[in-house]
Short mmCIF file of C-alpha atoms in Angstrom, two decimals:
data_model
loop_
_atom_site.label_atom_id
_atom_site.label_comp_id
_atom_site.label_asym_id
_atom_site.label_seq_id
_atom_site.Cartn_x
_atom_site.Cartn_y
_atom_site.Cartn_z
CA MET A 645 153.86 102.10 72.31
CA TYR A 646 152.57 104.92 74.16
CA LEU A 647 149.45 105.46 70.74
CA ALA A 648 148.82 101.59 70.83
CA ALA A 649 147.82 101.82 74.43
CA ALA A 650 146.02 104.67 73.97
CA SER A 651 143.94 103.18 71.58
CA VAL A 652 143.02 100.08 73.47
CA VAL A 653 141.88 102.30 75.95
CA GLN A 654 139.59 103.57 73.26
CA GLY A 655 138.44 100.03 71.84
CA VAL A 656 137.42 99.43 75.56
CA VAL A 657 134.92 101.95 75.73
CA GLN A 658 133.62 101.59 72.22
CA GLN A 659 132.75 97.89 73.30
CA ILE A 660 132.06 98.80 76.88
CA VAL A 661 129.54 101.81 75.21
CA SER A 662 127.93 99.32 72.40
CA GLY A 663 127.63 96.97 75.60
CA LEU A 664 125.54 98.89 77.39
CA ALA A 665 123.33 99.19 74.16
CA THR A 666 122.52 95.83 73.73
CA GLY A 667 122.50 95.32 77.67
CA GLY A 668 119.72 97.85 77.77
CA ILE A 669 117.66 95.26 76.23
CA TYR A 670 118.61 92.37 77.71
CA ALA A 671 118.16 94.66 80.15
CA SER A 672 114.10 96.01 79.32
CA LEU A 673 112.80 91.87 78.56
CA ALA A 674 115.00 91.01 82.00
CA LEU A 675 112.53 93.40 83.68
CA ALA A 676 109.33 92.01 81.55
CA LEU A 677 110.73 88.21 83.51
CA VAL A 678 110.75 90.17 86.58
CA LEU A 679 107.50 91.72 86.46
CA ILE A 680 105.54 88.61 86.21
CA TYR A 681 107.73 86.53 88.60
CA ARG A 682 107.32 88.29 91.58
CA ALA A 683 103.74 88.32 90.95
CA MET A 684 103.98 84.31 90.15
CA GLU A 685 107.45 83.46 91.24
CA ALA A 686 107.20 81.58 87.88
CA LEU A 687 109.52 82.83 84.57
CA ASN A 688 108.16 83.68 81.81
CA PHE A 689 109.40 81.00 79.13
CA ALA A 690 106.82 82.67 76.12
CA GLN A 691 107.80 86.01 76.91
CA GLY A 692 110.48 86.92 74.12
CA GLU A 693 108.11 85.07 71.67
CA MET A 694 106.15 88.20 72.78
CA ALA A 695 108.09 89.83 72.67
CA MET A 696 108.97 88.36 68.72
CA PHE A 697 105.48 88.68 67.96
CA SER A 698 105.02 92.52 68.49
CA THR A 699 108.04 93.43 66.61
CA PHE A 700 106.60 91.21 63.54
CA ILE A 701 104.17 93.51 64.38
CA ALA A 702 105.86 96.45 63.96
CA TRP A 703 107.24 95.23 60.92
CA THR A 704 104.45 95.34 59.13
CA LEU A 705 102.81 98.54 60.26
CA ILE A 706 106.05 100.57 59.26
CA THR A 707 107.31 98.38 55.77
CA GLN A 708 103.54 96.78 54.58
CA LEU A 709 101.21 99.96 55.73
CA HIS A 710 104.14 102.50 56.10
CA VAL A 711 103.30 103.97 59.31
CA ASN A 712 105.39 106.00 60.47
CA TYR A 713 109.09 105.12 62.50
CA TYR A 714 107.79 106.91 65.72
CA LEU A 715 103.95 106.06 65.51
CA ALA A 716 104.35 102.38 64.93
CA PHE A 717 106.77 101.99 67.49
CA ALA A 718 104.59 102.99 70.24
CA ALA A 719 101.17 101.61 68.50
CA THR A 720 103.54 98.53 68.67
CA ILE A 721 103.98 98.64 72.60
CA ALA A 722 99.92 99.71 72.56
CA ILE A 723 99.09 96.62 70.83
CA ALA A 724 101.75 94.70 73.41
CA ILE A 725 100.16 95.12 76.27
CA VAL A 726 96.71 95.23 75.05
CA GLY A 727 97.72 91.31 74.25
CA GLY A 728 99.67 90.74 77.06
CA VAL A 729 96.51 91.17 79.30
CA VAL A 730 94.31 89.14 77.06
CA ILE A 731 96.69 86.72 76.87
CA GLU A 732 96.87 86.26 80.90
CA ARG A 733 92.82 86.82 81.63
CA VAL A 734 92.71 84.11 78.61
CA ILE A 735 95.21 81.52 79.56
CA ILE A 736 97.56 82.28 82.55
CA ARG A 737 93.94 83.11 84.69
CA PRO A 738 92.71 79.08 84.60
CA VAL A 739 96.00 77.43 86.04
CA GLU A 740 96.51 81.85 88.02
CA HIS A 741 96.57 79.71 91.39
CA ALA A 742 98.29 76.31 90.49
CA PRO A 743 101.94 75.63 91.39
CA PRO A 744 104.50 77.39 89.46
CA LEU A 745 105.88 74.81 87.93
CA THR A 746 102.20 74.35 86.03
CA VAL A 747 102.45 78.29 85.19
CA VAL A 748 105.79 78.06 83.39
CA LEU A 749 104.95 74.77 81.37
CA VAL A 750 102.31 76.53 80.12
CA THR A 751 103.83 79.99 78.79
CA LEU A 752 106.54 76.94 77.81
CA GLY A 753 103.47 76.41 75.46
CA LEU A 754 102.71 79.62 74.85
CA PHE A 755 106.07 79.70 73.52
CA PHE A 756 105.72 77.20 70.29
CA ALA A 757 102.35 78.92 69.82
CA VAL A 758 103.50 81.00 69.71
CA ASN A 759 106.15 80.39 67.59
CA GLY A 760 104.30 78.58 64.96
CA LEU A 761 101.81 81.78 64.80
CA ALA A 762 104.01 83.60 63.98
CA GLY A 763 105.57 81.29 61.74
CA LYS A 764 102.65 81.08 59.75
CA ILE A 765 101.83 84.57 59.21
CA TRP A 766 105.34 85.63 57.72
CA GLN A 767 107.77 82.63 57.72
CA TYR A 768 110.71 81.71 58.53
CA VAL A 769 112.37 83.88 56.09
CA ILE A 770 114.81 87.38 57.88
CA LYS A 771 113.07 90.32 57.82
CA ALA A 772 115.03 93.33 58.03
CA PHE A 773 113.25 95.64 60.31
CA PRO A 774 114.00 99.50 60.10
CA GLY A 775 116.44 101.40 62.14
CA PRO A 776 115.52 104.17 63.89
CA PRO A 777 114.69 107.78 61.10
CA GLY A 778 117.04 110.72 62.29
CA PHE A 779 119.51 108.22 63.88
CA PRO A 780 121.82 107.10 61.36
CA GLN A 781 124.15 103.43 60.86
CA SER A 782 126.61 105.80 61.59
CA ALA A 783 129.29 106.58 64.39
CA VAL A 784 130.40 110.07 66.05
CA SER A 785 134.04 109.93 67.33
CA VAL A 786 133.80 111.09 71.21
CA GLY A 787 137.49 111.93 71.99
CA GLY A 788 138.63 109.71 69.71
CA VAL A 789 136.50 106.83 70.71
CA SER A 790 134.18 106.24 68.24
CA LEU A 791 130.21 105.38 68.77
CA GLY A 792 127.86 104.65 66.89
CA ILE A 793 124.38 106.78 66.78
CA GLN A 794 122.37 103.73 67.13
CA ASP A 795 123.81 102.72 70.03
CA LEU A 796 123.05 106.11 71.44
CA PHE A 797 119.36 105.84 70.18
CA LEU A 798 119.27 102.50 71.97
CA ILE A 799 120.11 103.99 75.65
CA LEU A 800 118.23 106.56 74.77
CA VAL A 801 115.37 104.76 74.96
CA THR A 802 115.79 102.28 77.68
CA ILE A 803 116.83 104.88 80.17
CA ILE A 804 113.30 107.02 79.06
CA LEU A 805 111.71 103.37 79.45
CA LEU A 806 113.07 102.23 82.61
CA THR A 807 112.38 106.22 84.08
CA ILE A 808 108.62 106.07 83.06
CA LEU A 809 108.16 102.66 84.41
CA TYR A 810 109.91 103.65 87.78
CA ALA A 811 107.32 106.71 88.03
CA PHE A 812 104.48 104.65 87.15
CA PHE A 813 105.62 102.01 90.37
CA ARG A 814 106.71 104.93 91.92
CA PHE A 815 103.90 107.38 91.81
CA THR A 816 100.75 106.79 90.39
CA LYS A 817 97.87 104.63 92.45
CA LEU A 818 97.22 102.38 89.88
CA GLY A 819 101.62 101.18 90.47
CA LEU A 820 101.63 101.29 93.86
CA ALA A 821 98.47 99.20 93.63
CA MET A 822 100.19 96.56 91.29
CA ARG A 823 102.99 96.28 93.10
CA SER A 824 101.31 95.69 96.51
CA ALA A 825 98.77 93.23 94.75
CA ALA A 826 102.23 90.98 93.41
CA LEU A 827 104.08 90.97 97.06
CA TYR A 828 100.85 91.12 98.93
CA PRO A 829 97.91 89.41 97.32
CA GLU A 830 95.51 88.53 100.61
CA THR A 831 95.74 92.26 102.24
CA SER A 832 95.32 93.58 98.67
CA ARG A 833 92.17 91.61 98.06
CA LEU A 834 91.41 92.86 101.53
CA LEU A 835 91.66 96.63 100.65
CA GLY A 836 89.39 96.30 98.05
CA VAL A 837 92.42 95.43 94.97
CA ARG A 838 91.28 93.37 92.24
CA THR A 839 94.54 91.14 91.61
CA GLY A 840 93.33 89.41 88.95
CA TRP A 841 92.92 92.46 86.92
CA MET A 842 96.71 93.64 88.29
CA LEU A 843 98.32 90.67 87.39
CA ALA A 844 96.62 90.78 83.87
CA LEU A 845 98.14 94.42 83.87
CA GLY A 846 101.78 92.50 84.52
CA TRP A 847 101.70 90.72 81.69
CA GLY A 848 100.37 93.35 79.51
CA LEU A 849 103.28 95.24 80.82
CA ALA A 850 105.32 93.33 80.94
CA ALA A 851 104.40 92.90 77.23
CA GLY A 852 105.08 97.04 76.37
CA VAL A 853 108.37 95.94 77.90
CA GLY A 854 109.51 93.38 75.17
CA ALA A 855 107.99 94.89 73.26
CA VAL A 856 110.04 97.64 72.59
CA SER A 857 113.53 94.33 72.97
CA GLY A 858 112.19 93.19 70.22
CA MET A 859 111.79 96.53 68.16
CA LEU A 860 115.38 97.28 69.34
CA ILE A 861 117.40 94.58 68.99
CA ALA A 862 115.58 93.53 65.46
CA PRO A 863 117.80 96.41 63.44
CA ILE A 864 121.00 94.88 65.06
CA GLU A 865 119.66 91.21 64.17
CA PHE A 866 117.53 90.97 61.58
CA LEU A 867 113.92 89.42 62.29
CA ASP A 868 112.87 86.31 62.14
CA PRO A 869 110.43 84.18 64.19
CA ASN A 870 113.68 83.32 66.15
CA LEU A 871 114.69 86.42 66.78
CA MET A 872 114.46 86.60 70.45
CA GLN A 873 115.79 83.14 71.57
CA PRO A 874 119.71 84.17 72.40
CA VAL A 875 117.47 87.42 74.07
CA LEU A 876 115.72 85.58 76.42
CA LEU A 877 118.85 82.94 77.12
CA TYR A 878 120.52 86.99 77.75
CA ALA A 879 117.54 88.14 79.88
CA PHE A 880 117.63 84.95 81.95
CA ALA A 881 121.18 85.34 82.69
CA SER A 882 120.74 89.31 83.44
CA ALA A 883 116.85 88.50 85.47
CA ILE A 884 118.68 85.77 87.58
CA LEU A 885 121.96 87.95 87.49
CA GLY A 886 120.57 90.98 89.33
CA GLY A 887 118.38 88.97 91.31
CA ILE A 888 114.94 87.63 90.11
CA GLU A 889 112.81 89.54 92.48
CA ASN A 890 114.85 92.88 91.91
CA PRO A 891 113.62 94.50 89.21
CA ALA A 892 116.39 97.31 89.39
CA GLY A 893 118.83 94.11 90.35
CA ALA A 894 117.55 92.72 86.80
CA VAL A 895 118.69 96.19 84.83
CA ALA A 896 121.73 96.78 86.44
CA GLY A 897 122.35 92.53 85.69
CA GLY A 898 121.30 93.11 82.03
CA PHE A 899 124.04 95.78 81.58
CA ILE A 900 126.47 93.71 83.33
CA VAL A 901 125.69 91.12 80.90
CA GLY A 902 125.24 93.72 77.99
CA VAL A 903 129.07 94.62 79.18
CA LEU A 904 130.40 91.84 79.25
CA LEU A 905 129.38 89.58 76.39
CA ALA A 906 130.77 92.64 74.40
CA LEU A 907 133.64 92.36 75.87
CA ILE A 908 134.13 88.72 76.10
CA GLY A 909 133.01 88.43 72.15
CA THR A 910 135.88 91.15 71.11
CA TYR A 911 138.70 90.44 73.21
CA VAL A 912 137.97 85.94 73.72
CA PRO A 913 139.69 84.63 70.48
CA GLY A 914 137.51 83.02 69.33
CA ALA A 915 134.99 83.45 71.91
CA ARG A 916 131.98 85.41 69.56
CA ASP A 917 130.19 81.78 68.69
CA LEU A 918 130.18 81.04 72.62
CA ARG A 919 127.97 83.88 73.96
CA LEU A 920 124.92 81.71 73.95
CA ALA A 921 127.34 79.63 76.15
CA PHE A 922 128.56 81.87 78.31
CA GLY A 923 124.94 83.57 78.81
CA LEU A 924 124.43 79.46 80.49
CA VAL A 925 127.57 79.95 82.04
CA ILE A 926 126.52 82.67 84.09
CA ILE A 927 123.13 81.46 84.85
CA VAL A 928 124.33 78.32 86.13
CA ALA A 929 126.87 79.99 87.98
CA VAL A 930 124.46 82.26 90.07
CA LEU A 931 122.11 79.98 90.49
CA LEU A 932 125.16 77.43 92.44
CA LEU A 933 127.39 80.42 94.18
CA ARG A 934 124.94 83.07 95.00
CA PRO A 935 121.25 81.24 94.47
CA GLY A 936 119.45 85.04 95.54
CA GLY A 937 121.67 87.09 92.97
CA LEU A 938 124.16 89.90 93.40
CA PHE A 939 121.53 92.19 94.53
CA GLY A 940 118.91 89.93 96.10
CA ARG A 941 118.36 87.94 99.05
CA VAL A 942 118.14 84.39 98.76
CA HIS A 943 114.36 83.38 98.96
CA LEU A 944 113.67 80.62 101.61
CA ALA A 945 110.94 78.01 100.52
CA ARG A 946 107.35 78.17 101.91
CA VAL A 947 106.45 75.02 103.00
CA MET B 644 69.41 97.78 113.72
CA ALA B 645 71.96 94.71 113.35
CA LEU B 646 74.38 96.13 110.46
CA LEU B 647 75.95 92.89 110.12
CA GLU B 648 74.43 89.80 110.88
CA LEU B 649 75.60 86.14 110.14
CA THR B 650 73.42 82.71 110.57
CA ASP B 651 74.23 79.95 111.20
CA VAL B 652 77.40 79.75 109.29
CA HIS B 653 79.40 77.23 108.04
CA ALA B 654 82.91 76.75 106.97
CA ALA B 655 85.81 74.66 106.05
CA TYR B 656 89.18 74.96 104.74
CA GLY B 657 89.61 72.03 102.31
CA SER B 658 87.67 68.76 104.53
CA ILE B 659 88.84 70.44 107.71
CA LYS B 660 85.22 72.30 108.86
CA ALA B 661 86.00 75.19 111.28
CA LEU B 662 82.85 76.84 112.43
CA HIS B 663 79.54 74.42 112.72
CA GLY B 664 77.05 76.93 112.07
CA ILE B 665 77.59 80.68 113.58
CA SER B 666 74.45 83.17 114.17
CA LEU B 667 75.01 86.56 115.93
CA LYS B 668 74.75 89.92 115.40
CA VAL B 669 76.19 92.95 114.91
CA ASN B 670 74.41 96.18 115.90
CA ASP B 671 74.29 99.67 114.14
CA GLY B 672 77.79 101.95 115.56
CA SER B 673 78.49 98.89 118.46
CA ILE B 674 81.91 97.38 119.24
CA VAL B 675 81.16 93.31 119.95
CA ALA B 676 83.61 90.77 121.23
CA LEU B 677 84.49 87.23 119.00
CA LEU B 678 86.61 85.41 122.87
CA GLY B 679 87.54 81.98 122.91
CA ALA B 680 90.46 79.17 123.28
CA ASN B 681 92.69 79.00 120.22
CA GLY B 682 91.54 77.80 117.10
CA ALA B 683 87.95 78.20 118.67
CA GLY B 684 87.01 79.63 115.21
CA LYS B 685 87.50 83.62 116.02
CA THR B 686 89.56 83.65 112.48
CA THR B 687 87.69 81.89 110.66
CA THR B 688 84.66 83.85 111.30
CA LEU B 689 86.28 86.97 110.62
CA ARG B 690 87.45 85.36 107.15
CA ALA B 691 83.13 84.82 106.77
CA VAL B 692 82.72 87.68 106.94
CA SER B 693 85.46 88.63 104.61
CA GLY B 694 84.84 86.06 102.00
CA THR B 695 88.34 85.09 102.06
CA VAL B 696 86.93 82.04 103.48
CA LYS B 697 84.28 79.35 102.00
CA LYS B 698 81.47 79.03 103.67
CA THR B 699 80.05 76.33 103.27
CA SER B 700 76.40 77.11 103.88
CA GLY B 701 74.78 79.79 106.04
CA ASN B 702 74.33 83.29 105.73
CA VAL B 703 76.30 87.09 105.71
CA LEU B 704 73.27 89.63 106.04
CA PHE B 705 75.75 93.36 105.55
CA ASP B 706 73.01 95.99 106.13
CA GLY B 707 70.32 94.14 104.13
CA GLN B 708 72.31 92.52 101.58
CA MET B 709 73.19 88.98 101.42
CA ILE B 710 77.49 89.78 101.01
CA ASN B 711 77.27 85.34 101.20
CA ALA B 712 79.03 84.38 97.30
CA ARG B 713 80.99 88.04 98.01
CA SER B 714 84.91 87.92 96.99
CA PRO B 715 87.13 89.91 99.73
CA GLU B 716 87.35 92.78 96.69
CA ASP B 717 83.91 93.30 96.65
CA VAL B 718 83.10 92.58 100.45
CA ALA B 719 86.07 96.17 100.98
CA ARG B 720 84.21 98.18 98.25
CA MET B 721 81.31 97.50 100.46
CA GLY B 722 82.58 99.42 103.18
CA ILE B 723 84.18 96.64 105.81
CA ALA B 724 87.72 96.80 106.41
CA HIS B 725 89.06 93.86 107.65
CA VAL B 726 92.56 94.27 109.54
CA PRO B 727 93.24 90.13 109.36
CA GLU B 728 95.14 87.73 111.72
CA GLY B 729 99.22 89.00 111.43
CA ARG B 730 98.15 92.90 110.76
CA GLY B 731 98.29 92.79 107.00
CA THR B 732 101.29 94.72 107.05
CA LEU B 733 102.62 96.11 104.17
CA ALA B 734 105.74 95.40 104.77
CA GLN B 735 107.75 96.75 101.34
CA LEU B 736 105.69 99.43 101.15
CA THR B 737 106.12 103.17 103.14
CA VAL B 738 104.28 104.25 106.36
CA TRP B 739 102.81 106.59 103.62
CA GLU B 740 101.97 103.87 100.86
CA ASN B 741 99.92 101.28 102.99
CA LEU B 742 97.98 104.43 104.03
CA ARG B 743 96.96 104.61 100.09
CA MET B 744 96.24 101.54 99.73
CA GLY B 745 93.85 101.82 102.41
CA ALA B 746 92.28 104.52 100.28
CA TYR B 747 92.26 102.10 97.00
CA ILE B 748 89.04 101.93 96.74
CA ARG B 749 88.37 106.36 97.59
CA ARG B 750 87.94 108.27 94.76
CA ASP B 751 87.41 111.23 96.65
CA GLY B 752 90.85 112.44 96.84
CA ASN B 753 89.54 115.42 98.64
CA GLY B 754 88.05 113.15 101.16
CA VAL B 755 91.01 111.36 101.69
CA LYS B 756 93.12 113.94 102.60
CA GLN B 757 91.01 114.63 105.23
CA ASP B 758 90.94 110.81 106.70
CA PHE B 759 94.83 110.96 106.18
CA GLU B 760 94.74 114.14 109.02
CA ARG B 761 91.80 112.20 111.33
CA VAL B 762 93.98 108.85 111.27
CA VAL B 763 97.62 111.15 111.65
CA SER B 764 95.56 113.25 114.91
CA TYR B 765 94.57 109.14 116.23
CA PHE B 766 98.12 107.54 115.77
CA PRO B 767 100.42 111.30 116.17
CA TRP B 768 103.96 110.03 115.49
CA ILE B 769 102.48 108.62 111.85
CA GLY B 770 102.90 112.55 110.90
CA GLN B 771 106.89 112.09 111.49
CA ARG B 772 107.06 108.70 110.02
CA ARG B 773 105.28 109.24 106.71
CA GLU B 774 108.48 107.88 104.52
CA GLN B 775 109.22 104.63 107.18
CA VAL B 776 109.25 101.46 105.20
CA ALA B 777 107.09 99.78 107.22
CA VAL B 778 108.51 96.64 107.93
CA THR B 779 111.20 98.72 110.88
CA LEU B 780 108.78 99.19 112.78
CA SER B 781 108.01 98.55 116.02
CA GLY B 782 105.25 95.36 116.49
CA GLY B 783 102.49 97.88 118.20
CA GLU B 784 103.65 100.46 114.95
CA GLN B 785 102.03 98.55 112.88
CA GLN B 786 99.17 97.48 115.09
CA MET B 787 98.26 101.05 114.45
CA LEU B 788 99.17 101.16 110.88
CA ALA B 789 96.90 98.09 110.30
CA ILE B 790 94.07 99.62 111.87
CA ALA B 791 94.67 103.01 110.86
CA ARG B 792 95.11 101.28 107.12
CA ALA B 793 91.73 100.36 107.38
CA LEU B 794 90.42 104.04 108.57
CA MET B 795 91.32 105.63 105.51
CA LEU B 796 88.53 102.97 103.27
CA ARG B 797 86.22 104.63 105.69
CA PRO B 798 84.43 102.00 106.68
CA ARG B 799 80.82 101.54 108.06
CA VAL B 800 82.28 97.90 109.53
CA MET B 801 85.59 97.03 111.01
CA LEU B 802 87.20 93.29 111.53
CA LEU B 803 90.13 93.39 114.13
CA ASP B 804 91.59 90.06 114.39
CA GLU B 805 93.43 89.95 117.80
CA PRO B 806 94.53 93.59 117.74
CA SER B 807 96.24 93.21 121.07
CA LEU B 808 99.18 89.83 120.02
CA GLY B 809 101.83 90.62 120.97
CA LEU B 810 102.07 93.86 122.45
CA ALA B 811 102.58 95.01 125.92
CA PRO B 812 99.24 95.96 128.30
CA LEU B 813 100.51 99.05 127.86
CA ILE B 814 100.08 99.45 123.98
CA VAL B 815 97.19 97.09 124.09
CA ARG B 816 95.66 100.09 126.86
CA ASP B 817 97.05 102.77 124.03
CA ILE B 818 95.16 100.75 121.18
CA TYR B 819 92.13 100.12 123.11
CA ARG B 820 91.25 103.33 123.70
CA ILE B 821 91.91 104.58 120.51
CA ILE B 822 89.48 101.93 119.09
CA GLN B 823 86.42 102.85 121.84
CA ALA B 824 87.62 106.49 120.21
CA ILE B 825 87.57 105.04 116.67
CA ASN B 826 83.91 103.84 117.37
CA ARG B 827 82.72 106.39 119.02
CA GLU B 828 83.89 109.58 116.79
CA GLN B 829 83.61 107.79 113.59
CA GLN B 830 80.33 105.87 114.70
CA THR B 831 82.18 103.41 112.85
CA THR B 832 80.86 98.95 114.08
CA ILE B 833 83.76 97.51 115.15
CA LEU B 834 83.64 93.56 115.53
CA LEU B 835 87.04 92.54 117.59
CA VAL B 836 89.05 88.89 117.65
CA GLU B 837 90.67 88.59 121.28
CA GLN B 838 92.04 86.06 123.56
CA ASN B 839 92.58 89.03 125.78
CA ALA B 840 88.96 88.59 126.80
CA ARG B 841 89.35 91.22 130.64
CA THR B 842 90.98 93.61 127.52
CA ALA B 843 87.67 93.23 124.93
CA LEU B 844 85.09 93.16 127.63
CA ASN B 845 85.66 96.28 129.06
CA THR B 846 85.36 97.83 125.75
CA ALA B 847 82.70 95.79 124.50
CA ASP B 848 78.72 95.62 124.76
CA HIS B 849 78.17 92.38 123.46
CA ALA B 850 80.65 89.58 123.15
CA TYR B 851 79.92 85.72 121.95
CA VAL B 852 81.91 83.25 123.69
CA ILE B 853 82.86 81.03 120.87
CA GLU B 854 83.96 77.26 121.32
CA ALA B 855 84.87 74.14 118.86
CA GLY B 856 83.46 76.48 115.58
CA GLN B 857 79.89 77.39 117.73
CA ILE B 858 78.83 80.21 120.02
CA ALA B 859 79.05 79.05 123.30
CA VAL B 860 78.15 82.35 125.34
CA GLU B 861 76.69 85.33 124.83
CA GLY B 862 75.84 88.30 126.31
CA SER B 863 76.76 92.12 127.44
CA GLY B 864 80.73 93.11 128.18
CA ASP B 865 79.68 94.05 131.77
CA GLU B 866 77.47 90.48 131.97
CA LEU B 867 79.88 87.89 130.74
CA ALA B 868 82.77 90.06 133.15
CA ARG B 869 81.12 89.78 136.18
CA ASN B 870 79.64 86.24 135.41
CA GLU B 871 82.59 84.34 137.10
CA SER B 872 82.01 80.44 136.16
CA ILE B 873 81.50 82.02 132.63
CA ARG B 874 84.83 83.43 133.16
CA LYS B 875 86.39 80.63 134.89
CA SER B 876 85.28 77.97 132.56
CA TYR B 877 85.67 79.99 129.07
CA LEU B 878 88.15 83.07 129.55
CA GLY B 879 91.22 81.58 132.14
CA TYR B 880 90.31 84.50 134.12
#
């Protein structure tokens, strides 16, 4: 009886850790969504597809061109940042001052365009994406709890990513200017800030963060052009749960959603296949009960 | 010599015309006040200079250069600091971050440090409250922070939109004392908009009264302050 209870606790802890690992992926993509939402009050529906495309670039680098995994990881982030800047300057800029709904529709168009382009280049056949060298697909036992080494890698990468972003926005002049431009575009322009470029850079950073989430989920889920669609839904749920204008909230939301999904998938019979629906339930429930999210404030519409 | 000169400037918000041919001169090193009733076009005149309203015709000359078509960020980079209506406080940023944003275009780290010390000498409270989030400051403090932020740009011209708005008389007196000190000590040229005509005329070297988007009267601060009929018909005191 005692042993059974202990193994239940171990099982739950195991699921929480694995939930935190996938939650980090949702947190990253949610953060990408928030970065753009804060600057334009519009959700970027193409965020996941941009991440998928970046992941294919990483796949090409690693498996076709035999670039070192970690080098390819870094190179992909750099390529994604440049790609994000270019997408903003070319596709989003013409609608920069249009109502948010217009922007959302453009990102929806971008969603299909990027998905189609990836299908054209890499085909709709699933591909195995390598895991990180040095982190085998085995588990270590800590106090009777078995932890996946790759889960620990995911958590480690997420922590590094969040720390870098925090330091960038908190301590660098460029990060400060990006925050200022997103929150106070008019005053920022009076101070000499080129807010259009700050927005482009925001798209670049969001694309870079998204690329990380894609490269982290790909070894778990297999790579194909539809890789990121469920992740995007969970990222939406995370961002809305945490407060769509609150970066720290979105990150917390990502971890909460990850853990909830892991627990429900394991302990609710038959629920594994209903995880997408559960993501939707979170979105609807938060919007109905607490529209500002757990850590956000209700946003009054400006008229 | 005129550092800033507007010639027959027309401006509009969409289809609504706000300025109907404003001409004025701001001499290098002077303080010039724009007076007039609510909605007369004072704020729009400042915005025509900083490029935040669309000019439909006319010229804006700064230091001999035409700046009609410049974007607000380019105007700022040329050395014109605009403290907008409502102060433009970067509300969720700290006092220190507001000042760092003021110095955004500067590349001279040492000069920025000196200017920060200069700002603290004008506004001693800023020194102790660098980490305070700006939204929690009082109205007077936010106005001072906005002026301090503009100083960090090391501007040649400062455009101040109603620095006295909503503030207690003692604080208004403080702020005007500092505006005068900045003008004298930094040789910063100042173009300010005021509804509080009496205070502005005490400070300004020259003043313009705007009515319905046009200059109605102009003169030195003393002239306008002494002329009873102008005071009564335009300035309401």
